[in-house]
Amino acid sequence: MQIEDVESQGCLGYIDGIVDGWLHGWAYNLDNPDIPLDICVVSDNKIVAKGKASKFREDLLKAEFASGYVGFAVLLDSNLFDGEERELHLIEESSGQIISMNSFSFSAKAEARVSVEHIEGWSIKGACELSGPLANQNLRIQTIVDEDRTFSAELQPAGIGNRKQFNFSIPLASDLFDGQAHSFAFKLEGQDAIIGYHVTILAYSQTPWLYLKDSYQHYNYASLSRTAAFRYESLRTQMWHKKKPSELNMVLQAHEIVVQGYEERKRFPALELPYVAKPKVSIIIPVYNKAELTYHCIASQILSFNKASYEIIVIDDVSTDETVRFEEIIKRLKVIHNEENLGFLQNCNKAAEEARGEYLVFLNNDTEVTSGWLDAMLEVFDTFPQAGLIGSKLIYPDGRLQEAGGIVWGNGQPWNLGRLQNPLAPQFNYTRQADYVSGASMMISKKLWKRVSGFSEEFIPAYYEDTDLAYKVRAAGYKVYYCPFSEVVHFEGMSNGTDTGSGIKSFQAVNAPKFRKKWAHTFAKNGTVGQDLHRQMDREHAARILFVDHSIPRPNYDAGSYAALQEIKLIQSLGIKVSFIPENLAHLGRYTEDLQKLGVECFYAPFQTSMLQFLQQYGREFDGIYITRYDVAARHIEAIRHHAPQAKVIFNNADLHFLRSLRMLLAEKTKDLSQAIQIRDHELALMRKVDAILSYTEAEHAVILSHNLKSENIFHCPWVLNIKEPKTPFKQREGIAFLGGYGHTPNVQAIKYFVKEVMPLLTKEDSRIKFYVYGSRMPEAFEELASEQVLMEGFVDDLDAMFERHRVFVVPLLSGAGIKGKVLESMAHGLPSVTSPIAIEGTGLTHKINTLVAEHPLDWVKQITKLYHDEILWSEISKNALKLAKFQYGFQQGQEKMRKVLDYLGIVTLS
């Protein structure tokens, strides 16, 4: 290996070359070789790639270059591939210094588009559309799996004489089929530009479960079913909640039945549904024969865990198999036996008349339900007041997606979104409005069902009745939602087959023109079939804004997360679709799901490989990009401006980074302020690159204005509080408390100061007053500060209980900037506080009116003891703090502040 050392401020590095659109090389700091460098690549003064030099390179280890973990592979901006020669500069991000530079010739960008259809056998299959000169060449297509291994195949013309549409089938290595998710990047052989991305799970068994189910009792076979994870989760949750042995035994029996499968079932062991006097939900299952499917479906409901109470109504359309005995086989199952065949639509209408539940669920019998499927749909009704009809995510038994809600195009053609794609992909995993949802699993309130007169009988016997119902629900002033967390396995076609030329399926073609004629005025502007799908999925929104932050918000960990969540809700309330991408690309479990349940589209790995790749793929879809935190904005502003030139950039500084650093240095009596001054210059320069600046306090507004000499694009960032009237009386409370996240240095500084300087004096004054310290990521050094009077409580999940328990909230901050969420939360709970002057900046709190302010140790003791023992003063401060919280921090006030920002930027909002 040829090594060219270019030293810059103690750094060594080299650009090795470009392979498949990725730039490879290495870099490290001579003084700190074990700390990975953050690097960026610049061409023509524009950042074209970013990453971290942390990949293992055995060749560098052998050559004694650091530890070997200093390599990098970063995805280059696709716009570089235009046939020109360019010079690339490798730069250390923190210092901006050049580490290495090389010139490269870039091949012309491929005019191509790839779509992946499915995995078949050991190959990945799909289609490729070519335009321009490429369409007349014989080409091969390559896929790079997990940024590591490359596989290829020839492109095959899709039809005689068709040289623009091609198909491909790329054989993959067998060891990739490990049951895990893998990422695929596609390119044309001989080209460097990436032309498509895909993520999917590669199953480790290619044998359909139908042929393996007889082995389910043998070790390791039951887990081969692609729905095994759902069944395990149901069993685990039920074991946790069921207390009676008889209930557990029934769950275990249902599990055995579901694992066995419905195919070739001859035996129907007895099952028992729970007794419910007044069910929340009535599950209606229309059936005609196929007893084995219905039995399997009901067993899966017994196995699944849902908090919602339910009844099951089977309406039997003159069956001749074991269905006629279901009342004997399944205890507490309600069965309605028709005397003459009515068909699907009339069966559903008839059963709904006898349902006792507040909500109706229509469920196909060729389904297997999962834990939480009912609860998730009910939660949509709670979250979105205008929700009228909710549909589940439908999954094929092989684990692929069948449907994520439906869309109706401008010609009246309905589409099932996501068919045969990965059900875990971000675009299919957030609650959103849909044109329609499938009757295979849908929920509606009985009240609304009656109001719209159920399924329209003009569509007898079946097909398009569910699509028509969705349009009737909207016409009544309600909305239709797709709920991704209600997951239902659908054995599509098992009830009515798939042949549209005969049987009941033939009515699919008969009813299509009826639907188009009835509702043409509502879908005429719904776009051209298949075009601009990602935007058409959310067409009801006025605009689209992308949130960018370092991580998914975790509101119970830090005030910044709480603020981010409220800002998202405010923007959503103005009719705007919100998407969110965390800089670390991490899916954080329930925290990510909490956002998705609010209707936020969240992007994460492995579906996105980097911020740059994401911006290349989606950047031009957004009307605005909302960035939080200076360091995050600094790393990505250039890429955002390049790949989303149409988007207005909103910068929420959270707090002035340089002001916080400066105050901390001054509090610690540090004389060298050069670091804070350098941060100031960078932070203020960044603000000159954005379209609007959001800041929480007047003090910060004044500082920004004094440097940048521009005020019209500086706005107050709204903060919304959930008011909680205090319930615990003064005399039943004890102790003083502090709450903070200790990854934030000013909080650590505050605790050390208060424990060392104030607590000895306070204990001497009143030894009964104890200090409770709450918050996440407590440093080990806090253990030395703990005592009988100082209790390190750590992370607390229930903030309401904490605020109700204590008598006084203290905020002894010596440094920091921006508004303090902990102070506002104490206001919202009516818990009186004693604070430092810095702590109440921007809050509106005033000394002796709605808080007490202390500036030195003896002053802290005086104010705390006064508030701690004077019930009249305590009540007055509490009442005034609540009054301020209601007046200044309500949702409506925040909404108007956010609207003002968007109006200034010209981003359309809904009234």
mmCIF file of N, CA and C in Angstrom, residues 513-554:
data_model
loop_
_atom_site.group_PDB
_atom_site.id
_atom_site.type_symbol
_atom_site.label_atom_id
_atom_site.label_comp_id
_atom_site.label_asym_id
_atom_site.label_seq_id
_atom_site.Cartn_x
_atom_site.Cartn_y
_atom_site.Cartn_z
ATOM 1 N N PRO A 513 -66.696 0.225 -11.538
ATOM 2 C CA PRO A 513 -67.299 1.418 -12.164
ATOM 3 C C PRO A 513 -68.372 2.074 -11.301
ATOM 4 N N LYS A 514 -69.055 1.303 -10.459
ATOM 5 C CA LYS A 514 -70.033 1.891 -9.548
ATOM 6 C C LYS A 514 -69.343 2.852 -8.583
ATOM 7 N N PHE A 515 -68.218 2.412 -8.051
ATOM 8 C CA PHE A 515 -67.475 3.247 -7.103
ATOM 9 C C PHE A 515 -66.961 4.512 -7.789
ATOM 10 N N ARG A 516 -66.383 4.350 -8.989
ATOM 11 C CA ARG A 516 -65.811 5.506 -9.688
ATOM 12 C C ARG A 516 -66.880 6.553 -9.992
ATOM 13 N N LYS A 517 -68.035 6.109 -10.431
ATOM 14 C CA LYS A 517 -69.108 7.039 -10.759
ATOM 15 C C LYS A 517 -69.595 7.780 -9.515
ATOM 16 N N LYS A 518 -69.692 7.074 -8.391
ATOM 17 C CA LYS A 518 -70.231 7.651 -7.163
ATOM 18 C C LYS A 518 -69.310 8.695 -6.563
ATOM 19 N N TRP A 519 -67.988 8.482 -6.631
ATOM 20 C CA TRP A 519 -67.062 9.339 -5.885
ATOM 21 C C TRP A 519 -66.047 10.074 -6.760
ATOM 22 N N ALA A 520 -66.271 10.124 -8.088
ATOM 23 C CA ALA A 520 -65.296 10.738 -9.005
ATOM 24 C C ALA A 520 -64.965 12.172 -8.611
ATOM 25 N N HIS A 521 -65.940 12.907 -8.097
ATOM 26 C CA HIS A 521 -65.711 14.309 -7.746
ATOM 27 C C HIS A 521 -64.737 14.467 -6.586
ATOM 28 N N THR A 522 -64.518 13.418 -5.811
ATOM 29 C CA THR A 522 -63.634 13.520 -4.647
ATOM 30 C C THR A 522 -62.202 13.083 -4.935
ATOM 31 N N PHE A 523 -62.004 12.203 -5.926
ATOM 32 C CA PHE A 523 -60.633 11.720 -6.167
ATOM 33 C C PHE A 523 -60.046 12.205 -7.491
ATOM 34 N N ALA A 524 -60.745 13.074 -8.209
ATOM 35 C CA ALA A 524 -60.305 13.495 -9.544
ATOM 36 C C ALA A 524 -58.916 14.123 -9.545
ATOM 37 N N LYS A 525 -58.535 14.759 -8.441
ATOM 38 C CA LYS A 525 -57.233 15.443 -8.381
ATOM 39 C C LYS A 525 -56.185 14.637 -7.604
ATOM 40 N N ASN A 526 -56.382 13.338 -7.517
ATOM 41 C CA ASN A 526 -55.491 12.516 -6.694
ATOM 42 C C ASN A 526 -54.220 12.056 -7.388
ATOM 43 N N GLY A 527 -53.885 12.595 -8.542
ATOM 44 C CA GLY A 527 -52.610 12.284 -9.166
ATOM 45 C C GLY A 527 -52.678 11.126 -10.138
ATOM 46 N N THR A 528 -51.558 10.949 -10.855
ATOM 47 C CA THR A 528 -51.433 9.895 -11.862
ATOM 48 C C THR A 528 -50.949 8.609 -11.219
ATOM 49 N N VAL A 529 -51.497 7.501 -11.664
ATOM 50 C CA VAL A 529 -51.193 6.198 -11.079
ATOM 51 C C VAL A 529 -49.689 5.978 -10.962
ATOM 52 N N GLY A 530 -49.229 5.712 -9.735
ATOM 53 C CA GLY A 530 -47.844 5.331 -9.487
ATOM 54 C C GLY A 530 -46.846 6.463 -9.418
ATOM 55 N N GLN A 531 -47.254 7.690 -9.749
ATOM 56 C CA GLN A 531 -46.295 8.797 -9.776
ATOM 57 C C GLN A 531 -46.286 9.555 -8.452
ATOM 58 N N ASP A 532 -45.079 9.919 -8.015
ATOM 59 C CA ASP A 532 -44.909 10.752 -6.818
ATOM 60 C C ASP A 532 -45.602 10.127 -5.609
ATOM 61 N N LEU A 533 -45.412 8.807 -5.445
ATOM 62 C CA LEU A 533 -46.155 8.057 -4.440
ATOM 63 C C LEU A 533 -45.894 8.554 -3.027
ATOM 64 N N HIS A 534 -44.633 8.850 -2.714
ATOM 65 C CA HIS A 534 -44.297 9.232 -1.343
ATOM 66 C C HIS A 534 -45.022 10.506 -0.926
ATOM 67 N N ARG A 535 -45.248 11.428 -1.863
ATOM 68 C CA ARG A 535 -45.995 12.647 -1.543
ATOM 69 C C ARG A 535 -47.494 12.387 -1.557
ATOM 70 N N GLN A 536 -47.955 11.557 -2.489
ATOM 71 C CA GLN A 536 -49.388 11.280 -2.577
ATOM 72 C C GLN A 536 -49.911 10.554 -1.340
ATOM 73 N N MET A 537 -49.045 9.805 -0.658
ATOM 74 C CA MET A 537 -49.460 9.102 0.552
ATOM 75 C C MET A 537 -49.952 10.062 1.630
ATOM 76 N N ASP A 538 -49.459 11.302 1.610
ATOM 77 C CA ASP A 538 -49.818 12.290 2.633
ATOM 78 C C ASP A 538 -50.326 13.565 1.984
ATOM 79 N N ARG A 539 -51.138 13.429 0.978
ATOM 80 C CA ARG A 539 -51.530 14.588 0.174
ATOM 81 C C ARG A 539 -52.408 15.591 0.930
ATOM 82 N N GLU A 540 -53.001 15.177 2.060
ATOM 83 C CA GLU A 540 -53.909 16.087 2.760
ATOM 84 C C GLU A 540 -53.169 17.181 3.524
ATOM 85 N N HIS A 541 -51.834 17.072 3.626
ATOM 86 C CA HIS A 541 -51.067 18.064 4.391
ATOM 87 C C HIS A 541 -50.758 19.300 3.547
ATOM 88 N N ALA A 542 -50.727 20.453 4.209
ATOM 89 C CA ALA A 542 -50.451 21.714 3.521
ATOM 90 C C ALA A 542 -48.991 21.823 3.097
ATOM 91 N N ALA A 543 -48.095 21.265 3.891
ATOM 92 C CA ALA A 543 -46.661 21.357 3.609
ATOM 93 C C ALA A 543 -45.945 20.246 4.380
ATOM 94 N N ARG A 544 -44.629 20.147 4.178
ATOM 95 C CA ARG A 544 -43.836 19.094 4.820
ATOM 96 C C ARG A 544 -42.593 19.701 5.456
ATOM 97 N N ILE A 545 -42.379 19.343 6.707
ATOM 98 C CA ILE A 545 -41.200 19.840 7.422
ATOM 99 C C ILE A 545 -40.445 18.664 8.020
ATOM 100 N N LEU A 546 -39.148 18.667 7.824
ATOM 101 C CA LEU A 546 -38.252 17.644 8.371
ATOM 102 C C LEU A 546 -37.599 18.171 9.638
ATOM 103 N N PHE A 547 -37.689 17.414 10.733
ATOM 104 C CA PHE A 547 -36.968 17.727 11.959
ATOM 105 C C PHE A 547 -35.640 16.959 11.969
ATOM 106 N N VAL A 548 -34.578 17.666 12.312
ATOM 107 C CA VAL A 548 -33.251 17.052 12.426
ATOM 108 C C VAL A 548 -32.709 17.355 13.819
ATOM 109 N N ASP A 549 -32.343 16.319 14.555
ATOM 110 C CA ASP A 549 -31.745 16.491 15.883
ATOM 111 C C ASP A 549 -30.747 15.361 16.078
ATOM 112 N N HIS A 550 -30.023 15.408 17.167
ATOM 113 C CA HIS A 550 -28.982 14.393 17.351
ATOM 114 C C HIS A 550 -29.568 13.022 17.641
ATOM 115 N N SER A 551 -30.788 12.973 18.218
ATOM 116 C CA SER A 551 -31.390 11.692 18.590
ATOM 117 C C SER A 551 -32.908 11.845 18.642
ATOM 118 N N ILE A 552 -33.593 10.713 18.647
ATOM 119 C CA ILE A 552 -35.045 10.716 18.853
ATOM 120 C C ILE A 552 -35.333 11.278 20.248
ATOM 121 N N PRO A 553 -36.314 12.149 20.399
ATOM 122 C CA PRO A 553 -36.617 12.719 21.723
ATOM 123 C C PRO A 553 -37.028 11.654 22.737
ATOM 124 N N ARG A 554 -36.524 11.804 23.957
ATOM 125 C CA ARG A 554 -36.941 10.963 25.083
ATOM 126 C C ARG A 554 -37.414 11.908 26.188
#
